[in-house]
CSV table of C-alpha atoms in Angstrom, one decimal:
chain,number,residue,atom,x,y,z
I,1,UNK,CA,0.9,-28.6,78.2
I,2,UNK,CA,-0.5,-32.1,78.5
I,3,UNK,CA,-3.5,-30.9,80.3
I,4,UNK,CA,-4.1,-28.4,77.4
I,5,UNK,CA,-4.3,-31.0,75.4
I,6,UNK,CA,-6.0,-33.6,76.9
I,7,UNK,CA,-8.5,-30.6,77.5
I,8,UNK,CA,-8.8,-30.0,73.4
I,9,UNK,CA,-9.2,-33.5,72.9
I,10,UNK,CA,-12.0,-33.8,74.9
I,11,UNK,CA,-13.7,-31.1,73.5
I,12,UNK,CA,-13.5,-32.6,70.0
I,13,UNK,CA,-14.6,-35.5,70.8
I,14,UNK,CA,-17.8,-34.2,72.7
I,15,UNK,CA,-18.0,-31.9,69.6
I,16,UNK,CA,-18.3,-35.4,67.3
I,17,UNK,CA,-20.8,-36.8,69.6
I,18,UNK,CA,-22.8,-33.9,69.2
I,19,UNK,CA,-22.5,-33.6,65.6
I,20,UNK,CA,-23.3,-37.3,64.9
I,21,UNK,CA,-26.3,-36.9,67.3
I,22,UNK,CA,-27.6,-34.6,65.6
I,23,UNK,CA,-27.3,-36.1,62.6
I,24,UNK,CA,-29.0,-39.4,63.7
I,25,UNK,CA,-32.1,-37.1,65.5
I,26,UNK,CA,-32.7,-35.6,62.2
I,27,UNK,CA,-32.8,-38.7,60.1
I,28,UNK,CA,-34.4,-40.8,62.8
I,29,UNK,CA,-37.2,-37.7,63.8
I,30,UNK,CA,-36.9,-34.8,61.1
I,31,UNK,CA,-37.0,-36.7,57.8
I,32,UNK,CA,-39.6,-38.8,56.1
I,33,UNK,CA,-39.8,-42.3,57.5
I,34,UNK,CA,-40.6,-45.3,55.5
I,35,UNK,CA,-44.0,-46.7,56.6
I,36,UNK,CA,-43.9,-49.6,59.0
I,37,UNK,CA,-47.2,-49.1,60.4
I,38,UNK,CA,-50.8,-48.2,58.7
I,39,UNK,CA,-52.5,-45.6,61.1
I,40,UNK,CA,-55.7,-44.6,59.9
I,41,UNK,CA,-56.8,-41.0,59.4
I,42,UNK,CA,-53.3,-39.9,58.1
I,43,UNK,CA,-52.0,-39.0,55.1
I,44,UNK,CA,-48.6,-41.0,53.3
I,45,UNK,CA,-47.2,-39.9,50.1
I,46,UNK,CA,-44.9,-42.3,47.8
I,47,UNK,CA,-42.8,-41.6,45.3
I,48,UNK,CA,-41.0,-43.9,42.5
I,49,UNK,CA,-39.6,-46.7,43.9
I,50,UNK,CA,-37.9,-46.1,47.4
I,51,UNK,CA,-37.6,-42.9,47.5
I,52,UNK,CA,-39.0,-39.7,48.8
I,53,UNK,CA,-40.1,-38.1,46.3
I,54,UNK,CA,-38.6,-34.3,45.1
I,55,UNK,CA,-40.5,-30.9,44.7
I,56,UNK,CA,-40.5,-31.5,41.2
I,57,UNK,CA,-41.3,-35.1,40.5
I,58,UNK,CA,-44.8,-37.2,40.6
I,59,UNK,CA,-46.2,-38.7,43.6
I,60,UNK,CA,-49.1,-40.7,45.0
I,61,UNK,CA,-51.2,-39.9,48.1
I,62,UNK,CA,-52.8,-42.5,50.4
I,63,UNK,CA,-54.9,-42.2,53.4
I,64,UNK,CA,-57.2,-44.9,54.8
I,65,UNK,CA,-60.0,-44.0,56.9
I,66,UNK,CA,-61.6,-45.6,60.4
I,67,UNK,CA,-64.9,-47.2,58.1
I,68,UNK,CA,-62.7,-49.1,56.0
I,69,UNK,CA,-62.5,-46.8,52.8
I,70,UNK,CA,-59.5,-44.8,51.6
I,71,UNK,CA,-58.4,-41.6,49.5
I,72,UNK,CA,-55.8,-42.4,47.0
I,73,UNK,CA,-54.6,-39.6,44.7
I,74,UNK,CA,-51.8,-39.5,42.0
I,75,UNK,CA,-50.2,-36.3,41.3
I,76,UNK,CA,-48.7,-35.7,38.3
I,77,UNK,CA,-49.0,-32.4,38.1
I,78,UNK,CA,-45.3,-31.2,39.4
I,79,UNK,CA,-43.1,-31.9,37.1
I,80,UNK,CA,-41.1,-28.8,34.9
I,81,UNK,CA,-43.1,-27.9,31.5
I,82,UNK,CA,-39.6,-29.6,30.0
I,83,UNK,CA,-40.7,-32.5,31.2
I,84,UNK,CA,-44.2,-33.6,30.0
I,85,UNK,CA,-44.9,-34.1,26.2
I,86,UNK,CA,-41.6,-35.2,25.6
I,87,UNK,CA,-40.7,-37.0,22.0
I,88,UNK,CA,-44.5,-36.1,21.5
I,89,UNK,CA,-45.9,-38.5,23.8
I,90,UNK,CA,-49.1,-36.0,24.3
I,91,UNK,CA,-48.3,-36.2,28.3
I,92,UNK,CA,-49.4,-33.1,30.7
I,93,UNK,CA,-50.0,-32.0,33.7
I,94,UNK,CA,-52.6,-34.0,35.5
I,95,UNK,CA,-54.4,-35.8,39.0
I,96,UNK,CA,-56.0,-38.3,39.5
I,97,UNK,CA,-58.5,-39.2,42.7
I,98,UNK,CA,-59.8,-42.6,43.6
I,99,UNK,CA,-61.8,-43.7,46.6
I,100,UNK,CA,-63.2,-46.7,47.6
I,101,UNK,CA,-63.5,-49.5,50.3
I,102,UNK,CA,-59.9,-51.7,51.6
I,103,UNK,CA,-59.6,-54.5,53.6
I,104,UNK,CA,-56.4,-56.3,54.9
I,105,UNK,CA,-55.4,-59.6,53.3
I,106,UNK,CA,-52.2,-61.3,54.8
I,107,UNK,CA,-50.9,-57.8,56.2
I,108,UNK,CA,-51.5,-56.3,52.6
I,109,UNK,CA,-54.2,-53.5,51.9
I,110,UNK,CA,-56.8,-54.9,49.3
I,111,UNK,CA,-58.3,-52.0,47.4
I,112,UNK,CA,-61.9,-51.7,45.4
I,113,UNK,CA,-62.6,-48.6,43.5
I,114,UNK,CA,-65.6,-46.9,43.4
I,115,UNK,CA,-65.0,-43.7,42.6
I,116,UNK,CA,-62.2,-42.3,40.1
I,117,UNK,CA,-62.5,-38.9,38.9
I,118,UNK,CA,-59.4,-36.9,36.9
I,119,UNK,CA,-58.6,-33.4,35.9
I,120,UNK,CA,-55.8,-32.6,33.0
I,121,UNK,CA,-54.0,-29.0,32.6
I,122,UNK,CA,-53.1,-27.4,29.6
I,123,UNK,CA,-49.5,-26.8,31.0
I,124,UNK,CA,-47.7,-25.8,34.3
I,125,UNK,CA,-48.8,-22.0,34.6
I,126,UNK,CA,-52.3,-23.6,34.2
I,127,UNK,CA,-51.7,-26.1,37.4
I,128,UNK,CA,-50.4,-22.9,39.3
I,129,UNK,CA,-53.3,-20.7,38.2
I,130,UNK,CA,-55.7,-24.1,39.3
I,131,UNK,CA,-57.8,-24.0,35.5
I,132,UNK,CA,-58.0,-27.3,33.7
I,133,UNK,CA,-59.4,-28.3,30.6
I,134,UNK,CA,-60.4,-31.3,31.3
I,135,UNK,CA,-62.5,-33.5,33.9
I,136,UNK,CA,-63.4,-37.1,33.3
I,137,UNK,CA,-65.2,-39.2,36.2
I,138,UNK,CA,-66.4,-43.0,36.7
I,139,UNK,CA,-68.7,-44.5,39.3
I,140,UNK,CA,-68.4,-48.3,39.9
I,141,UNK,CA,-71.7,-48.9,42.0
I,142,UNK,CA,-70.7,-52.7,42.7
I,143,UNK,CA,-66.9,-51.9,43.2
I,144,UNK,CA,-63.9,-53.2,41.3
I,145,UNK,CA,-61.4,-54.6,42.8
I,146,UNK,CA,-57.5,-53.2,41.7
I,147,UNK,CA,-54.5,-54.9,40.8
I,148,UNK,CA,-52.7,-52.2,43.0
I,149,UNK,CA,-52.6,-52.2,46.6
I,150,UNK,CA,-51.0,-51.1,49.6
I,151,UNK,CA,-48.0,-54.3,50.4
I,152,UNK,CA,-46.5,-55.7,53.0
I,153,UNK,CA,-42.3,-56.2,52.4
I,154,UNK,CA,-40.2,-58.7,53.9
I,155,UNK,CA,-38.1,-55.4,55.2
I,156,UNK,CA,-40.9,-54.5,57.2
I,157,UNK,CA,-42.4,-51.5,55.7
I,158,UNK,CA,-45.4,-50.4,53.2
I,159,UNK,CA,-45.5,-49.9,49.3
I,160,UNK,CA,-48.2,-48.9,46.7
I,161,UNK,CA,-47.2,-51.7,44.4
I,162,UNK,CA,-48.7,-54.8,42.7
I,163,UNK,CA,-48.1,-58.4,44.0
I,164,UNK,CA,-45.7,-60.8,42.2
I,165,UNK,CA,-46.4,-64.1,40.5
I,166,UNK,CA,-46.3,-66.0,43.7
I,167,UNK,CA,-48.5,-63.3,45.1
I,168,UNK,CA,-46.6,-63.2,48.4
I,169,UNK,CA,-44.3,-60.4,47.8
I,170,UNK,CA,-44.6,-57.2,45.3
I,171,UNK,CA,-43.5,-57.3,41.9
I,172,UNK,CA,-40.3,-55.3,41.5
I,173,UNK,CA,-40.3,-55.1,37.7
I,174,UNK,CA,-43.5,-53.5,38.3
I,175,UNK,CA,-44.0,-49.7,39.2
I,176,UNK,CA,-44.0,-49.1,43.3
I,177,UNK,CA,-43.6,-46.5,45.5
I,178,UNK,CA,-42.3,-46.8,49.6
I,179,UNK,CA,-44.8,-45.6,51.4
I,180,UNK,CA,-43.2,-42.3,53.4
I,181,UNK,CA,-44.8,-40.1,56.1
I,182,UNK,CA,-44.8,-36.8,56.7
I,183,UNK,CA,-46.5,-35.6,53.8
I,184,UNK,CA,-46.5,-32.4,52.3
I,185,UNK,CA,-50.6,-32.4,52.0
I,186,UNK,CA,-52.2,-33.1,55.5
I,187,UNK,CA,-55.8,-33.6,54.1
I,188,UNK,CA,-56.7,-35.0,51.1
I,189,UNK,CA,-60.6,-34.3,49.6
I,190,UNK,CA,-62.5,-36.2,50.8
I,191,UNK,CA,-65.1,-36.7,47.5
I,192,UNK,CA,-65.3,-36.2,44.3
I,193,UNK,CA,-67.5,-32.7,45.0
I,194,UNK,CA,-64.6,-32.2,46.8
I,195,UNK,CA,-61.6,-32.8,44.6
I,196,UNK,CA,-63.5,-30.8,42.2
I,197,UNK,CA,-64.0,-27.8,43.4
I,198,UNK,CA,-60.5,-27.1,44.0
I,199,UNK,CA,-60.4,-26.2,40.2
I,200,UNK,CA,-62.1,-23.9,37.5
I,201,UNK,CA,-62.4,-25.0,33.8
I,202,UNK,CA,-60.8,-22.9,31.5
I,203,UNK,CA,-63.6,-23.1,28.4
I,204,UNK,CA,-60.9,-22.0,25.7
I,205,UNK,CA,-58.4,-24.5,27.1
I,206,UNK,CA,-61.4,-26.9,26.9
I,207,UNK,CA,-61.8,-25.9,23.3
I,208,UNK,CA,-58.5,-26.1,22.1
I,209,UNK,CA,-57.7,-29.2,23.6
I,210,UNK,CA,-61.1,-30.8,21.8
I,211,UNK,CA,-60.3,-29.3,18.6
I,212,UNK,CA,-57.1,-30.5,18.6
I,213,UNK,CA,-59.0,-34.3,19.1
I,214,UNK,CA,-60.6,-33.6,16.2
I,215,UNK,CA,-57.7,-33.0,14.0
């Protein structure tokens, strides 16, 4: 009897370790990691504030490359039709694509903009169907340097964020995203030809939406 159950308990208790192991192996190895370390070549994706950020909600793409310039892109093109245009705010579906030259101040990532080009949809069927109605673009030939940058926390890992007052830490009553890997987008364009071409204009969503300027 007492060997019976000294027998069961054993088996629970290997049971728990496994289950607790497996628990730790999929946090630690499965799911997205904060960034602690910038690798270059690789794509991170942040969303609002520390967290990861859901099929549904905005994000921000990041990937710097071996001759000191970077791809960042924000994507606000996820969210439910619900969701954009609300109280009349005129928002919709739309990403953005900056590139441009970094360099590494004090463990932070400095960034200038050269490039910044941006595409709008008319709603969500129009992001799945790839047709905007809208492309806007910008070339800074000398560069201009961005309040927004890749930081450095005390905790060890990377945000998109802007720096504080004191400029040694970034501002938390300021918009910042962790920086997370494993990325649902492994390559991000890699110009503004590029970024482009992944859409067609739709010329009577182009229309309306000038006509409706005009009003």
């Amino acid at each position: 009897m007492h060997k019976t159950m000294n027998l069961k308990s054993k088996i629970f208790i290997i049971a728990i370790i496994v289950i607790v192991s497996i628990i730790v192996i999929k946090k630690k190895v499965i799911d997205p990691q904060p960034v602690r370390e910038i690798k270059t070549n690789m794509v991170y994706i942040g969303g609002s504030g520390k967290y990861y950020p859901k099929s549904n909600f905005s994000r921000y793409y990041i990937e710097f490359k071996d001759d000191k310039t970077y791809i960042l892109m924000k994507d606000d093109s996820r969210r439910h039709q619900e969701n954009y245009n609300e109280d009349g705010d005129g928002s919709c579906p739309e990403i953005e694509f900056l590139s441009g030259s970094y360099e590494i101040k004090n463990g932070n990532y400095v960034l200038t903009m050269i490039d910044i080009a941006g595409v709008e949809f008319k709603d969500v069927k129009a992001v799945k169907n790839k047709k905007i109605n809208k492309f806007s673009y910008k070339k800074y030939k000398d560069g201009k340097k961005i309040k927004l940058m890749v930081i450095l926390t005390k905790k060890g890992n990377y945000l998109l964020g802007y720096l504080d007052s004191s400029g040694k830490s970034h501002d938390e009553h300021s918009f910042y995203y962790w920086l997370y890997n494993k990325s649902d987008i492994k390559k991000l364009p890699s110009s503004v030809e590029e970024f482009r071409k992944q859409f067609k204009m739709d010329k009577k969503a182009e229309q309306e939406r000038l006509t409706g300027q005009n009003q």
